[in-house]
Amino acid sequence: LAATPHAQRSRAQVKVELRAAFDELPFTALIDAVENAVGTPVQTAVKREDEQAFAKLNADNLMFCEDAARRVAAALASDARVERYDVTVSHFESLHAHDAVARVSGMGARS
């Protein structure tokens, strides 16, 4: 890694078109797959005593928005339930007047 990503807040917007043949909507499975691909869970409310553990996890898993977008895309591309996907990852920059944004789209795995 020639550079270090800035500490910032991020958001992943994920749109998925599912194949017609499935028994139920796999919301939880898809959310879990995206979170596992990125490697840092969503932190909606963190108790002070847990904050250091989350900070260490994030520091051990540095990535640019392009890295996060590729990881999410790889997870969705390998899912046989996914027909198409569109992923936009935004890092809300604290040091610049603009945000960093990466977008990727593609097709899911063929069974």
C-alpha atoms as an extended CHARMM CRD file, in Angstrom:
* protein
*
       111  EXT
         1         1  LEU       CA              0.0000000000        0.0000000000        0.0000000000  PROA      1               0.0000000000
         2         2  ALA       CA              1.7800000000        3.1120000000       -1.2100000000  PROA      2               0.0000000000
         3         3  ALA       CA             -0.7050000000        5.4380000000        0.5060000000  PROA      3               0.0000000000
         4         4  THR       CA             -2.9400000000        5.1880000000        3.5350000000  PROA      4               0.0000000000
         5         5  PRO       CA             -6.6910000000        5.7980000000        3.2250000000  PROA      5               0.0000000000
         6         6  HSD       CA             -7.9450000000        8.6080000000        5.4260000000  PROA      6               0.0000000000
         7         7  ALA       CA            -10.0610000000        7.8400000000        8.4650000000  PROA      7               0.0000000000
         8         8  GLN       CA            -13.5520000000        8.6990000000        7.3260000000  PROA      8               0.0000000000
         9         9  ARG       CA            -17.1530000000        7.6700000000        7.3010000000  PROA      9               0.0000000000
        10        10  SER       CA            -18.3060000000        5.5400000000        4.4110000000  PROA      10              0.0000000000
        11        11  ARG       CA            -21.4830000000        4.3580000000        2.7640000000  PROA      11              0.0000000000
        12        12  ALA       CA            -22.1430000000        1.5330000000        0.3220000000  PROA      12              0.0000000000
        13        13  GLN       CA            -25.2420000000        1.7720000000       -1.8260000000  PROA      13              0.0000000000
        14        14  VAL       CA            -26.0010000000       -1.6750000000       -3.2080000000  PROA      14              0.0000000000
        15        15  LYS       CA            -28.6970000000       -2.4270000000       -5.7890000000  PROA      15              0.0000000000
        16        16  VAL       CA            -29.3610000000       -6.0610000000       -6.5930000000  PROA      16              0.0000000000
        17        17  GLU       CA            -31.6680000000       -7.6340000000       -9.1590000000  PROA      17              0.0000000000
        18        18  LEU       CA            -32.4180000000      -11.2110000000       -8.1450000000  PROA      18              0.0000000000
        19        19  ARG       CA            -33.1010000000      -14.1510000000      -10.4260000000  PROA      19              0.0000000000
        20        20  ALA       CA            -36.7310000000      -15.2430000000      -10.6180000000  PROA      20              0.0000000000
        21        21  ALA       CA            -36.2770000000      -18.6550000000       -8.9770000000  PROA      21              0.0000000000
        22        22  PHE       CA            -35.8830000000      -18.4210000000       -5.2120000000  PROA      22              0.0000000000
        23        23  ASP       CA            -37.9620000000      -19.4360000000       -2.2000000000  PROA      23              0.0000000000
        24        24  GLU       CA            -37.6350000000      -16.2280000000       -0.1830000000  PROA      24              0.0000000000
        25        25  LEU       CA            -36.0350000000      -12.8070000000       -0.4040000000  PROA      25              0.0000000000
        26        26  PRO       CA            -32.4780000000      -13.2390000000        0.9160000000  PROA      26              0.0000000000
        27        27  PHE       CA            -32.1610000000       -9.7920000000        2.5680000000  PROA      27              0.0000000000
        28        28  THR       CA            -30.1790000000      -10.9490000000        5.5810000000  PROA      28              0.0000000000
        29        29  ALA       CA            -27.9050000000      -13.2270000000        3.5470000000  PROA      29              0.0000000000
        30        30  LEU       CA            -27.0720000000      -10.4390000000        1.0800000000  PROA      30              0.0000000000
        31        31  ILE       CA            -26.4270000000       -7.9000000000        3.8510000000  PROA      31              0.0000000000
        32        32  ASP       CA            -24.1850000000      -10.4120000000        5.6240000000  PROA      32              0.0000000000
        33        33  ALA       CA            -22.3090000000      -11.1360000000        2.3790000000  PROA      33              0.0000000000
        34        34  VAL       CA            -21.6680000000       -7.4200000000        1.7650000000  PROA      34              0.0000000000
        35        35  GLU       CA            -20.5530000000       -6.7810000000        5.3650000000  PROA      35              0.0000000000
        36        36  ASN       CA            -18.2920000000       -9.8610000000        5.3260000000  PROA      36              0.0000000000
        37        37  ALA       CA            -16.7480000000       -8.7590000000        2.0210000000  PROA      37              0.0000000000
        38        38  VAL       CA            -15.8000000000       -5.3790000000        3.4420000000  PROA      38              0.0000000000
        39        39  GLY       CA            -14.6670000000       -6.8540000000        6.7460000000  PROA      39              0.0000000000
        40        40  THR       CA            -15.8920000000       -4.1010000000        9.0420000000  PROA      40              0.0000000000
        41        41  PRO       CA            -19.4460000000       -4.3520000000       10.3710000000  PROA      41              0.0000000000
        42        42  VAL       CA            -21.8750000000       -1.4680000000       10.3560000000  PROA      42              0.0000000000
        43        43  GLN       CA            -21.5260000000        0.4860000000       13.5880000000  PROA      43              0.0000000000
        44        44  THR       CA            -24.8380000000        2.1670000000       14.3460000000  PROA      44              0.0000000000
        45        45  ALA       CA            -24.2560000000        2.7070000000       18.0590000000  PROA      45              0.0000000000
        46        46  VAL       CA            -20.9660000000        1.9290000000       19.7610000000  PROA      46              0.0000000000
        47        47  LYS       CA            -20.4900000000        1.9370000000       23.5110000000  PROA      47              0.0000000000
        48        48  ARG       CA            -17.3810000000        3.7590000000       24.6420000000  PROA      48              0.0000000000
        49        49  GLU       CA            -15.7820000000        0.5730000000       25.9700000000  PROA      49              0.0000000000
        50        50  ASP       CA            -16.2120000000       -1.0880000000       22.5390000000  PROA      50              0.0000000000
        51        51  GLU       CA            -14.9180000000        1.8600000000       20.5200000000  PROA      51              0.0000000000
        52        52  GLN       CA            -11.2500000000        0.8630000000       20.7290000000  PROA      52              0.0000000000
        53        53  ALA       CA            -11.9830000000       -2.6610000000       19.4560000000  PROA      53              0.0000000000
        54        54  PHE       CA            -13.8550000000       -1.2240000000       16.4500000000  PROA      54              0.0000000000
        55        55  ALA       CA            -11.0450000000        1.2730000000       15.7990000000  PROA      55              0.0000000000
        56        56  LYS       CA             -8.4680000000       -1.5520000000       15.8370000000  PROA      56              0.0000000000
        57        57  LEU       CA            -10.5890000000       -3.6700000000       13.4710000000  PROA      57              0.0000000000
        58        58  ASN       CA            -10.8640000000       -0.7520000000       11.0540000000  PROA      58              0.0000000000
        59        59  ALA       CA             -7.1290000000        0.0530000000       11.3030000000  PROA      59              0.0000000000
        60        60  ASP       CA             -6.2740000000       -3.5830000000       10.5470000000  PROA      60              0.0000000000
        61        61  ASN       CA             -8.4870000000       -3.4540000000        7.4480000000  PROA      61              0.0000000000
        62        62  LEU       CA             -7.5730000000       -0.2150000000        5.6430000000  PROA      62              0.0000000000
        63        63  MET       CA             -8.9790000000        0.2270000000        2.1470000000  PROA      63              0.0000000000
        64        64  PHE       CA             -9.8120000000        2.8410000000       -0.4120000000  PROA      64              0.0000000000
        65        65  CYS       CA            -13.3820000000        3.1070000000       -1.7160000000  PROA      65              0.0000000000
        66        66  GLU       CA            -12.2530000000        1.2840000000       -4.8790000000  PROA      66              0.0000000000
        67        67  ASP       CA            -11.0880000000       -1.6560000000       -2.7410000000  PROA      67              0.0000000000
        68        68  ALA       CA            -14.4070000000       -1.8080000000       -0.9040000000  PROA      68              0.0000000000
        69        69  ALA       CA            -16.3850000000       -1.6380000000       -4.1740000000  PROA      69              0.0000000000
        70        70  ARG       CA            -14.3250000000       -4.4950000000       -5.6740000000  PROA      70              0.0000000000
        71        71  ARG       CA            -14.8280000000       -6.6530000000       -2.5730000000  PROA      71              0.0000000000
        72        72  VAL       CA            -18.5960000000       -6.1200000000       -2.5540000000  PROA      72              0.0000000000
        73        73  ALA       CA            -18.7940000000       -6.7500000000       -6.3030000000  PROA      73              0.0000000000
        74        74  ALA       CA            -16.8540000000      -10.0150000000       -5.9520000000  PROA      74              0.0000000000
        75        75  ALA       CA            -19.2450000000      -11.2220000000       -3.2540000000  PROA      75              0.0000000000
        76        76  LEU       CA            -22.3180000000      -10.3970000000       -5.3400000000  PROA      76              0.0000000000
        77        77  ALA       CA            -20.8190000000      -11.7340000000       -8.5870000000  PROA      77              0.0000000000
        78        78  SER       CA            -20.3050000000      -15.1390000000       -6.9500000000  PROA      78              0.0000000000
        79        79  ASP       CA            -23.9110000000      -15.3600000000       -5.6630000000  PROA      79              0.0000000000
        80        80  ALA       CA            -26.1040000000      -17.5400000000       -7.9090000000  PROA      80              0.0000000000
        81        81  ARG       CA            -29.2420000000      -15.6950000000       -6.7140000000  PROA      81              0.0000000000
        82        82  VAL       CA            -27.9960000000      -12.3930000000       -8.1560000000  PROA      82              0.0000000000
        83        83  GLU       CA            -28.8590000000      -11.5000000000      -11.7500000000  PROA      83              0.0000000000
        84        84  ARG       CA            -27.2840000000       -8.0180000000      -11.7700000000  PROA      84              0.0000000000
        85        85  TYR       CA            -25.7490000000       -5.6730000000       -9.2290000000  PROA      85              0.0000000000
        86        86  ASP       CA            -24.7350000000       -2.0440000000       -8.9860000000  PROA      86              0.0000000000
        87        87  VAL       CA            -22.4950000000       -0.8980000000       -6.1150000000  PROA      87              0.0000000000
        88        88  THR       CA            -21.5250000000        2.6640000000       -5.2010000000  PROA      88              0.0000000000
        89        89  VAL       CA            -19.1160000000        3.1720000000       -2.3100000000  PROA      89              0.0000000000
        90        90  SER       CA            -18.5510000000        6.6800000000       -0.9610000000  PROA      90              0.0000000000
        91        91  HSD       CA            -15.9160000000        7.7420000000        1.5380000000  PROA      91              0.0000000000
        92        92  PHE       CA            -16.8760000000       11.0700000000        3.0910000000  PROA      92              0.0000000000
        93        93  GLU       CA            -13.5740000000       12.8930000000        3.1350000000  PROA      93              0.0000000000
        94        94  SER       CA            -12.5140000000       14.9430000000        6.1370000000  PROA      94              0.0000000000
        95        95  LEU       CA             -9.3810000000       16.4130000000        4.5090000000  PROA      95              0.0000000000
        96        96  HSD       CA            -10.7250000000       17.3750000000        1.0820000000  PROA      96              0.0000000000
        97        97  ALA       CA            -13.5760000000       19.4320000000       -0.2920000000  PROA      97              0.0000000000
        98        98  HSD       CA            -14.8440000000       16.3850000000       -2.2100000000  PROA      98              0.0000000000
        99        99  ASP       CA            -15.7610000000       12.8010000000       -1.4030000000  PROA      99              0.0000000000
       100       100  ALA       CA            -14.1100000000        9.7310000000       -2.8890000000  PROA      100             0.0000000000
       101       101  VAL       CA            -16.5780000000        7.5680000000       -4.8350000000  PROA      101             0.0000000000
       102       102  ALA       CA            -16.2180000000        4.2390000000       -6.6410000000  PROA      102             0.0000000000
       103       103  ARG       CA            -18.9080000000        2.4890000000       -8.6770000000  PROA      103             0.0000000000
       104       104  VAL       CA            -19.0190000000       -0.9880000000      -10.1540000000  PROA      104             0.0000000000
       105       105  SER       CA            -21.7670000000       -3.0700000000      -11.7500000000  PROA      105             0.0000000000
       106       106  GLY       CA            -21.9890000000       -6.5290000000      -13.2070000000  PROA      106             0.0000000000
       107       107  MET       CA            -23.7300000000       -9.8700000000      -13.4280000000  PROA      107             0.0000000000
       108       108  GLY       CA            -24.1050000000      -12.5930000000      -10.8410000000  PROA      108             0.0000000000
       109       109  ALA       CA            -22.7720000000      -16.1080000000      -11.1570000000  PROA      109             0.0000000000
       110       110  ARG       CA            -24.4000000000      -18.4710000000      -13.5980000000  PROA      110             0.0000000000
       111       111  SER       CA            -25.4240000000      -21.7900000000      -12.1130000000  PROA      111             0.0000000000
